Structure formats: structure tokens, C-alpha cells
């Protein structure tokens, strides 16, 4: 794969090509389940806390629709940022504790009119990456924030920020919620999903929304069948809930945010959605208490 020359939109000066440093990035070194899950091609240093990543997004990614012209699912941006963070931890940041750090908050903003559309095999994008708010105790990394600005052919189209820290400790007084009977899954189109395995929600009696993924081992959202929802899966559940309640299409979503307050069970948590100007707020309830909060920004004109 050739290395592109990227235009720095802040200085109007070309950035020299950056080659990856350290060990090669592979699906195994990034801790992924399969080669098909790999989105990051390389990561090189630009400055003391800034980096340049190259990503390749396959057209037939599990989250994408099967169409002649594909607009990539917004969670591909989030998953790319997570993979970039793993590469940073393994090759550029201080050593982390034995227990891996996890995403405890994530936000995504997009420029809807500059989203790349793929008609071939894959889309090559670059990401300007910065690391801030590093917390180190006794030489051990216990938290940091990574922000990635994504560009396609020199034009920024999305920015994602993820904060990594030790995950919220489970509360023994809060048992996991169990899926409720008589659940009805919406159609994929109603929640902006490409296929039935991507549907994260179901309707319980009285119309309440419950997190019950159709595929408990989804290769992107729930890789490895976790007992708790990771932050990207909470983002996706919130996105689907906002689309289902608003009746809008997936293209209307221009922003996502989620903050984890406590462990979110992978099945059975309730999602409550409240409309507000410019979008929706959502709260994920587990054992009767808020476990996550979030915001979905919608383009209404």
C-alpha cells in the first residue's frame, strides 16, 4: 500500500509520509479475533504526543450495508480509534497495569457532507492522533485520552475521542438484568443496521426498549461475547434507540456520545430516550440505576 501525502488543513503545509515505528501492526498484535477485524494499517509518531495513523476500511465490513455505493458505519470510526489506542499502548505509551484499561467514555462527531463513499474494495483514510490526560502512578499507566481526526483525500470528515481508564467495578448489590419475555426485535432498517445480527435492541411490554443483541458474539460490537457492554456497543445501542424513537434514518446521525457510570450487562438493560433540540439523550438502566448516559445528535435539515 502506498503512503499518501496528507495536507495539513491547519497550516496548509504537506505532512511528510510517516512510517510505522516498533513492531508491525497485525490483527494478532492488536488483540483482534480475526484478520477481517483489522482496520489500522500503520501508526507513526509526528511529535511527542501526536501520531499519524493509516486505516483501511473494507467495503464488506460486518457493519456496512451491502450496496453498490457504501457509506461506512459510524462505529467503524470508533473501532479504528480503539485499535489505534491499543497500538499506542503497546508501542508508544508507558506500560499499563496487568488488568487492561478500557474505554469508559467515547464521543464521535461527523461532517455528513464529506463522508467517504466506497464503490470499490476498501477506503483508505488517515487519522491525526493525539494523546492527552495521561495518568501514571508508580510508573504504571492508569488512564489517558486519545483523539483521532479522520481525513479522506485531505478533507477531515470525523473526529473521535475515547477516554481509557480502569473499568467501573461491579457492584455485588446490583445483579445483572435478565432478558424479559415477549420481546420483539425491530427490523434492521428501523434502527439503521445493515442486517439482523447487528440489531442491539428489542421492545418489551409497555414499549420499553431493552438491550438484547441478536448476535451476542457480534465480531465488532461484542467480540469475544463479553458479559458487559463495552463503550462502543453502548454507543451503538444508543444510536439505534434514537433512530427507532425518532423515526429518522441512519444518515441523520452526526454525533454520538456515551459515558459509562457502572458495568452495563450485555443483555437486559433498559434504554430510556428523551428528545431534545438537535437530537436525543439516552440513559441505560441496569438493576434500576443509571449505568450509562449518552447523547445522539441528529441533523434535522
mmCIF file of C-alpha atoms in Angstrom:
data_model
loop_
_atom_site.group_PDB
_atom_site.id
_atom_site.type_symbol
_atom_site.label_atom_id
_atom_site.label_comp_id
_atom_site.label_asym_id
_atom_site.label_seq_id
_atom_site.Cartn_x
_atom_site.Cartn_y
_atom_site.Cartn_z
ATOM 1 C CA UNK A 1 0.000 0.000 0.000
ATOM 2 C CA UNK A 2 1.471 3.375 -0.996
ATOM 3 C CA UNK A 3 1.913 6.068 1.624
ATOM 4 C CA UNK A 4 -0.216 9.152 0.870
ATOM 5 C CA UNK A 5 0.934 12.729 1.305
ATOM 6 C CA UNK A 6 -1.548 14.399 3.616
ATOM 7 C CA UNK A 7 -2.335 18.101 3.583
ATOM 8 C CA UNK A 8 -2.320 19.747 6.987
ATOM 9 C CA UNK A 9 -5.504 21.808 6.916
ATOM 10 C CA UNK A 10 -4.286 23.909 9.841
ATOM 11 C CA UNK A 11 -1.011 25.019 8.260
ATOM 12 C CA UNK A 12 -1.573 24.357 4.526
ATOM 13 C CA UNK A 13 1.750 22.515 4.508
ATOM 14 C CA UNK A 14 2.120 18.897 3.378
ATOM 15 C CA UNK A 15 2.936 16.373 6.077
ATOM 16 C CA UNK A 16 5.841 14.109 5.113
ATOM 17 C CA UNK A 17 4.970 10.428 4.858
ATOM 18 C CA UNK A 18 5.209 8.695 8.226
ATOM 19 C CA UNK A 19 6.370 5.115 8.514
ATOM 20 C CA UNK A 20 5.251 2.933 11.413
ATOM 21 C CA UNK A 21 7.656 2.518 14.300
ATOM 22 C CA UNK A 22 8.103 -0.518 16.507
ATOM 23 C CA UNK A 23 6.561 -3.893 15.767
ATOM 24 C CA UNK A 24 4.288 -4.443 12.796
ATOM 25 C CA UNK A 25 0.599 -3.902 13.430
ATOM 26 C CA UNK A 26 -1.324 -7.101 12.789
ATOM 27 C CA UNK A 27 -4.676 -8.426 13.903
ATOM 28 C CA UNK A 28 -2.874 -10.600 16.436
ATOM 29 C CA UNK A 29 -0.732 -7.808 17.926
ATOM 30 C CA UNK A 30 -3.865 -5.672 18.302
ATOM 31 C CA UNK A 31 -5.681 -8.463 20.109
ATOM 32 C CA UNK A 32 -8.349 -8.959 17.444
ATOM 33 C CA UNK A 33 -10.248 -12.163 16.851
ATOM 34 C CA UNK A 34 -9.751 -12.349 13.077
ATOM 35 C CA UNK A 35 -7.802 -10.661 10.301
ATOM 36 C CA UNK A 36 -11.091 -9.318 8.922
ATOM 37 C CA UNK A 37 -11.441 -7.130 12.028
ATOM 38 C CA UNK A 38 -8.191 -5.225 11.354
ATOM 39 C CA UNK A 39 -8.802 -1.566 10.423
ATOM 40 C CA UNK A 40 -5.443 0.061 11.285
ATOM 41 C CA UNK A 41 -2.572 -0.376 8.813
ATOM 42 C CA UNK A 42 0.191 1.701 10.425
ATOM 43 C CA UNK A 43 0.915 4.210 13.171
ATOM 44 C CA UNK A 44 3.863 6.610 13.242
ATOM 45 C CA UNK A 45 4.959 9.434 15.517
ATOM 46 C CA UNK A 46 4.614 13.089 14.481
ATOM 47 C CA UNK A 47 5.512 14.740 17.795
ATOM 48 C CA UNK A 48 5.871 13.983 21.484
ATOM 49 C CA UNK A 49 2.153 13.287 21.895
ATOM 50 C CA UNK A 50 0.923 13.297 18.293
ATOM 51 C CA UNK A 51 0.821 10.485 15.768
ATOM 52 C CA UNK A 52 -0.345 9.690 12.268
ATOM 53 C CA UNK A 53 -2.304 6.539 11.576
ATOM 54 C CA UNK A 54 -3.284 4.900 8.312
ATOM 55 C CA UNK A 55 -6.532 2.934 8.221
ATOM 56 C CA UNK A 56 -8.199 0.804 5.594
ATOM 57 C CA UNK A 57 -11.931 0.259 5.854
ATOM 58 C CA UNK A 58 -13.205 -2.687 3.798
ATOM 59 C CA UNK A 59 -16.398 -2.172 1.894
ATOM 60 C CA UNK A 60 -17.747 -5.520 3.116
ATOM 61 C CA UNK A 61 -17.178 -4.799 6.794
ATOM 62 C CA UNK A 62 -19.688 -6.599 9.075
ATOM 63 C CA UNK A 63 -21.405 -3.314 9.968
ATOM 64 C CA UNK A 64 -21.744 -1.948 6.427
ATOM 65 C CA UNK A 65 -24.733 -2.261 4.176
ATOM 66 C CA UNK A 66 -24.478 -4.416 1.060
ATOM 67 C CA UNK A 67 -24.960 -1.784 -1.630
ATOM 68 C CA UNK A 68 -23.207 -0.628 -4.787
ATOM 69 C CA UNK A 69 -22.098 2.562 -3.024
ATOM 70 C CA UNK A 70 -21.381 2.113 0.695
ATOM 71 C CA UNK A 71 -21.211 4.827 3.344
ATOM 72 C CA UNK A 72 -19.245 3.300 6.179
ATOM 73 C CA UNK A 73 -20.986 2.706 9.502
ATOM 74 C CA UNK A 74 -20.048 5.421 12.057
ATOM 75 C CA UNK A 75 -18.893 2.773 14.541
ATOM 76 C CA UNK A 76 -16.006 1.990 12.158
ATOM 77 C CA UNK A 77 -14.542 5.345 13.217
ATOM 78 C CA UNK A 78 -14.895 4.390 16.884
ATOM 79 C CA UNK A 79 -13.416 0.913 16.382
ATOM 80 C CA UNK A 80 -10.494 2.381 14.409
ATOM 81 C CA UNK A 81 -9.812 4.791 17.268
ATOM 82 C CA UNK A 82 -9.915 1.925 19.758
ATOM 83 C CA UNK A 83 -7.440 -0.062 17.653
ATOM 84 C CA UNK A 84 -5.175 2.983 17.365
ATOM 85 C CA UNK A 85 -5.267 3.270 21.168
ATOM 86 C CA UNK A 86 -4.217 -0.385 21.519
ATOM 87 C CA UNK A 87 -1.288 0.282 19.176
ATOM 88 C CA UNK A 88 -0.338 3.357 21.216
ATOM 89 C CA UNK A 89 -0.401 1.384 24.464
ATOM 90 C CA UNK A 90 1.769 -1.383 23.055
ATOM 91 C CA UNK A 91 4.348 0.727 21.242
ATOM 92 C CA UNK A 92 4.366 4.338 22.483
ATOM 93 C CA UNK A 93 2.819 4.823 25.948
ATOM 94 C CA UNK A 94 4.064 3.831 29.426
ATOM 95 C CA UNK A 95 3.278 0.280 30.444
ATOM 96 C CA UNK A 96 -0.264 -0.212 31.678
ATOM 97 C CA UNK A 97 -1.333 -2.321 34.637
ATOM 98 C CA UNK A 98 -1.852 -6.063 34.243
ATOM 99 C CA UNK A 99 -5.619 -5.523 34.025
ATOM 100 C CA UNK A 100 -6.237 -3.846 30.647
ATOM 101 C CA UNK A 101 -7.563 -0.310 30.514
ATOM 102 C CA UNK A 102 -10.991 0.020 28.947
ATOM 103 C CA UNK A 103 -12.958 2.749 27.213
ATOM 104 C CA UNK A 104 -15.104 4.479 29.834
ATOM 105 C CA UNK A 105 -16.346 7.294 27.590
ATOM 106 C CA UNK A 106 -16.477 7.810 23.839
ATOM 107 C CA UNK A 107 -17.682 10.565 21.544
ATOM 108 C CA UNK A 108 -17.921 10.879 17.782
ATOM 109 C CA UNK A 109 -18.645 13.839 15.533
ATOM 110 C CA UNK A 110 -19.000 13.663 11.752
ATOM 111 C CA UNK A 111 -19.232 16.044 8.825
ATOM 112 C CA UNK A 112 -22.142 14.489 6.910
ATOM 113 C CA UNK A 113 -21.375 16.127 3.579
ATOM 114 C CA UNK A 114 -17.781 14.903 3.488
ATOM 115 C CA UNK A 115 -18.268 11.260 4.434
ATOM 116 C CA UNK A 116 -16.357 8.993 2.023
ATOM 117 C CA UNK A 117 -18.431 6.635 -0.104
ATOM 118 C CA UNK A 118 -16.832 3.358 -1.182
ATOM 119 C CA UNK A 119 -17.570 1.797 -4.559
ATOM 120 C CA UNK A 120 -14.514 -0.436 -4.734
ATOM 121 C CA UNK A 121 -12.940 -2.792 -2.214
ATOM 122 C CA UNK A 122 -11.863 -0.500 0.631
ATOM 123 C CA UNK A 123 -11.453 3.112 1.701
ATOM 124 C CA UNK A 124 -8.009 4.355 2.735
ATOM 125 C CA UNK A 125 -8.167 7.098 5.360
ATOM 126 C CA UNK A 126 -5.632 8.755 7.633
ATOM 127 C CA UNK A 127 -6.020 9.774 11.250
ATOM 128 C CA UNK A 128 -4.265 12.540 13.155
ATOM 129 C CA UNK A 129 -3.971 11.134 16.665
ATOM 130 C CA UNK A 130 -3.204 12.969 19.900
ATOM 131 C CA UNK A 131 -2.844 11.662 23.446
ATOM 132 C CA UNK A 132 -3.759 13.810 26.452
ATOM 133 C CA UNK A 133 -4.625 13.493 30.145
ATOM 134 C CA UNK A 134 -2.188 10.656 30.823
ATOM 135 C CA UNK A 135 -2.331 9.407 34.404
ATOM 136 C CA UNK A 136 0.687 7.430 35.623
ATOM 137 C CA UNK A 137 1.012 6.012 39.158
ATOM 138 C CA UNK A 138 4.300 4.398 40.145
ATOM 139 C CA UNK A 139 5.373 4.209 36.515
ATOM 140 C CA UNK A 140 2.149 2.410 35.537
ATOM 141 C CA UNK A 141 -0.322 3.950 33.098
ATOM 142 C CA UNK A 142 -3.794 4.101 34.664
ATOM 143 C CA UNK A 143 -5.637 6.395 32.260
ATOM 144 C CA UNK A 144 -5.416 8.579 29.163
ATOM 145 C CA UNK A 145 -7.493 10.192 26.440
ATOM 146 C CA UNK A 146 -6.985 9.673 22.713
ATOM 147 C CA UNK A 147 -8.448 11.890 19.986
ATOM 148 C CA UNK A 148 -8.335 10.997 16.306
ATOM 149 C CA UNK A 149 -9.296 13.291 13.432
ATOM 150 C CA UNK A 150 -10.024 11.317 10.262
ATOM 151 C CA UNK A 151 -9.274 12.616 6.771
ATOM 152 C CA UNK A 152 -10.157 11.301 3.350
ATOM 153 C CA UNK A 153 -8.131 12.741 0.482
ATOM 154 C CA UNK A 154 -7.034 15.608 2.718
ATOM 155 C CA UNK A 155 -10.543 16.539 3.916
ATOM 156 C CA UNK A 156 -11.494 15.975 7.587
ATOM 157 C CA UNK A 157 -14.773 14.086 7.959
ATOM 158 C CA UNK A 158 -14.916 12.729 11.511
ATOM 159 C CA UNK A 159 -13.390 13.184 14.964
ATOM 160 C CA UNK A 160 -13.497 10.585 17.736
ATOM 161 C CA UNK A 161 -12.350 10.876 21.353
ATOM 162 C CA UNK A 162 -12.134 7.935 23.758
ATOM 163 C CA UNK A 163 -11.076 8.050 27.405
ATOM 164 C CA UNK A 164 -9.433 4.923 28.755
ATOM 165 C CA UNK A 165 -9.249 4.039 32.435
ATOM 166 C CA UNK A 166 -9.796 1.173 34.797
ATOM 167 C CA UNK A 167 -13.352 -0.032 34.186
ATOM 168 C CA UNK A 168 -16.076 0.647 36.755
ATOM 169 C CA UNK A 169 -16.042 -2.006 39.450
ATOM 170 C CA UNK A 170 -19.128 -4.239 39.579
ATOM 171 C CA UNK A 171 -21.482 -3.688 42.478
ATOM 172 C CA UNK A 172 -22.434 -7.021 44.089
ATOM 173 C CA UNK A 173 -25.693 -5.421 45.188
ATOM 174 C CA UNK A 174 -26.610 -4.865 41.518
ATOM 175 C CA UNK A 175 -27.315 -8.224 39.869
ATOM 176 C CA UNK A 176 -27.266 -8.462 36.091
ATOM 177 C CA UNK A 177 -30.601 -7.840 34.457
ATOM 178 C CA UNK A 178 -32.113 -10.812 32.655
ATOM 179 C CA UNK A 179 -33.836 -10.568 29.249
ATOM 180 C CA UNK A 180 -37.560 -10.167 29.653
ATOM 181 C CA UNK A 181 -40.142 -12.396 27.972
ATOM 182 C CA UNK A 182 -42.259 -11.405 24.983
ATOM 183 C CA UNK A 183 -39.531 -9.330 23.328
ATOM 184 C CA UNK A 184 -39.975 -8.009 19.796
ATOM 185 C CA UNK A 185 -36.893 -7.114 17.748
ATOM 186 C CA UNK A 186 -37.321 -4.218 15.288
ATOM 187 C CA UNK A 187 -36.280 -4.544 11.670
ATOM 188 C CA UNK A 188 -32.663 -3.637 10.848
ATOM 189 C CA UNK A 189 -33.808 -0.652 8.756
ATOM 190 C CA UNK A 190 -35.701 0.821 11.723
ATOM 191 C CA UNK A 191 -32.501 1.070 13.768
ATOM 192 C CA UNK A 192 -30.048 1.900 10.982
ATOM 193 C CA UNK A 193 -28.492 -1.575 10.946
ATOM 194 C CA UNK A 194 -27.294 -3.427 7.859
ATOM 195 C CA UNK A 195 -28.595 -6.880 8.855
ATOM 196 C CA UNK A 196 -30.457 -8.676 11.620
ATOM 197 C CA UNK A 197 -27.296 -9.725 13.545
ATOM 198 C CA UNK A 198 -26.486 -6.017 14.030
ATOM 199 C CA UNK A 199 -29.750 -5.250 15.867
ATOM 200 C CA UNK A 200 -28.995 -4.458 19.512
ATOM 201 C CA UNK A 201 -32.471 -3.711 20.874
ATOM 202 C CA UNK A 202 -35.877 -5.242 21.444
ATOM 203 C CA UNK A 203 -39.212 -3.943 22.684
ATOM 204 C CA UNK A 204 -40.541 -5.272 25.953
ATOM 205 C CA UNK A 205 -44.147 -4.973 27.193
ATOM 206 C CA UNK A 206 -45.371 -1.381 27.507
ATOM 207 C CA UNK A 207 -42.999 -0.475 24.672
ATOM 208 C CA UNK A 208 -39.866 -0.259 26.811
ATOM 209 C CA UNK A 209 -36.558 -0.696 24.970
ATOM 210 C CA UNK A 210 -34.229 -3.429 26.186
ATOM 211 C CA UNK A 211 -30.670 -4.266 25.138
ATOM 212 C CA UNK A 212 -30.883 -7.800 23.715
ATOM 213 C CA UNK A 213 -28.364 -8.168 20.859
ATOM 214 C CA UNK A 214 -29.467 -10.503 18.099
ATOM 215 C CA UNK A 215 -25.840 -11.722 17.885
ATOM 216 C CA UNK A 216 -24.364 -11.966 21.416
ATOM 217 C CA UNK A 217 -20.934 -12.580 19.857
ATOM 218 C CA UNK A 218 -21.032 -9.862 17.196
ATOM 219 C CA UNK A 219 -17.466 -9.666 15.745
ATOM 220 C CA UNK A 220 -17.306 -5.858 16.130
ATOM 221 C CA UNK A 221 -19.750 -4.817 18.834
ATOM 222 C CA UNK A 222 -19.407 -7.814 21.160
ATOM 223 C CA UNK A 223 -16.220 -9.586 20.104
ATOM 224 C CA UNK A 224 -15.482 -12.448 22.476
ATOM 225 C CA UNK A 225 -19.020 -12.473 23.922
ATOM 226 C CA UNK A 226 -18.328 -10.111 26.857
ATOM 227 C CA UNK A 227 -20.594 -10.185 29.898
ATOM 228 C CA UNK A 228 -20.644 -6.374 29.932
ATOM 229 C CA UNK A 229 -21.313 -3.967 27.067
ATOM 230 C CA UNK A 230 -18.132 -2.146 26.004
ATOM 231 C CA UNK A 231 -18.426 1.589 25.349
ATOM 232 C CA UNK A 232 -18.711 1.251 21.525
ATOM 233 C CA UNK A 233 -21.629 -1.167 21.953
ATOM 234 C CA UNK A 234 -23.315 1.312 24.309
ATOM 235 C CA UNK A 235 -22.869 3.977 21.617
ATOM 236 C CA UNK A 236 -24.492 1.695 19.056
ATOM 237 C CA UNK A 237 -27.379 0.794 21.357
ATOM 238 C CA UNK A 238 -27.985 4.495 21.971
ATOM 239 C CA UNK A 239 -27.806 5.274 18.250
ATOM 240 C CA UNK A 240 -30.307 2.547 17.442
ATOM 241 C CA UNK A 241 -32.649 3.669 20.217
ATOM 242 C CA UNK A 242 -32.564 7.267 18.967
ATOM 243 C CA UNK A 243 -33.347 6.221 15.396
ATOM 244 C CA UNK A 244 -36.135 3.885 16.493
ATOM 245 C CA UNK A 245 -37.855 6.505 18.640
ATOM 246 C CA UNK A 246 -37.351 9.437 16.260
ATOM 247 C CA UNK A 247 -38.185 7.592 13.049
ATOM 248 C CA UNK A 248 -35.176 9.163 11.314
ATOM 249 C CA UNK A 249 -32.728 7.376 9.031
ATOM 250 C CA UNK A 250 -29.123 6.444 9.814
ATOM 251 C CA UNK A 251 -27.805 9.339 7.707
ATOM 252 C CA UNK A 252 -29.314 11.813 10.171
ATOM 253 C CA UNK A 253 -26.851 10.886 12.932
ATOM 254 C CA UNK A 254 -23.938 13.343 13.058
ATOM 255 C CA UNK A 255 -22.800 12.910 16.663
ATOM 256 C CA UNK A 256 -22.628 10.264 19.386
ATOM 257 C CA UNK A 257 -21.501 10.294 22.996
ATOM 258 C CA UNK A 258 -21.618 7.739 25.809
ATOM 259 C CA UNK A 259 -20.270 7.747 29.364
ATOM 260 C CA UNK A 260 -20.128 4.565 31.426
ATOM 261 C CA UNK A 261 -21.062 5.009 35.085
ATOM 262 C CA UNK A 262 -21.198 1.334 36.055
ATOM 263 C CA UNK A 263 -20.934 -2.046 34.306
ATOM 264 C CA UNK A 264 -23.671 -2.451 31.689
ATOM 265 C CA UNK A 265 -24.912 -6.046 31.303
ATOM 266 C CA UNK A 266 -24.735 -7.337 27.747
ATOM 267 C CA UNK A 267 -28.405 -8.401 27.909
ATOM 268 C CA UNK A 268 -31.385 -6.976 29.708
ATOM 269 C CA UNK A 269 -30.501 -3.344 30.411
ATOM 270 C CA UNK A 270 -33.227 -0.803 29.692
ATOM 271 C CA UNK A 271 -32.687 2.270 27.492
ATOM 272 C CA UNK A 272 -34.750 5.379 28.071
ATOM 273 C CA UNK A 273 -34.682 8.039 25.330
ATOM 274 C CA UNK A 274 -35.711 11.683 25.668
ATOM 275 C CA UNK A 275 -35.909 14.034 22.682
ATOM 276 C CA UNK A 276 -34.243 17.428 22.892
ATOM 277 C CA UNK A 277 -33.428 20.149 20.344
ATOM 278 C CA UNK A 278 -30.951 18.737 17.858
ATOM 279 C CA UNK A 279 -31.163 15.129 18.969
ATOM 280 C CA UNK A 280 -31.848 12.748 21.842
ATOM 281 C CA UNK A 281 -30.441 11.938 25.247
ATOM 282 C CA UNK A 282 -30.443 8.377 26.493
ATOM 283 C CA UNK A 283 -29.911 6.622 29.804
ATOM 284 C CA UNK A 284 -29.045 2.943 30.133
ATOM 285 C CA UNK A 285 -30.594 1.463 33.285
ATOM 286 C CA UNK A 286 -29.261 -1.676 34.982
ATOM 287 C CA UNK A 287 -30.847 -3.085 38.130
ATOM 288 C CA UNK A 288 -32.939 0.066 38.384
ATOM 289 C CA UNK A 289 -29.983 2.501 38.380
ATOM 290 C CA UNK A 290 -28.226 4.506 35.626
ATOM 291 C CA UNK A 291 -25.267 2.556 34.234
ATOM 292 C CA UNK A 292 -24.521 4.807 31.239
ATOM 293 C CA UNK A 293 -25.672 8.087 29.764
ATOM 294 C CA UNK A 294 -25.356 9.381 26.252
ATOM 295 C CA UNK A 295 -26.298 11.837 23.558
ATOM 296 C CA UNK A 296 -27.203 11.367 19.889
ATOM 297 C CA UNK A 297 -27.002 14.465 17.677
ATOM 298 C CA UNK A 298 -29.322 14.421 14.678
ATOM 299 C CA UNK A 299 -29.197 16.508 11.518
ATOM 300 C CA UNK A 300 -32.711 17.787 11.093
ATOM 301 C CA UNK A 301 -32.339 19.950 7.959
#
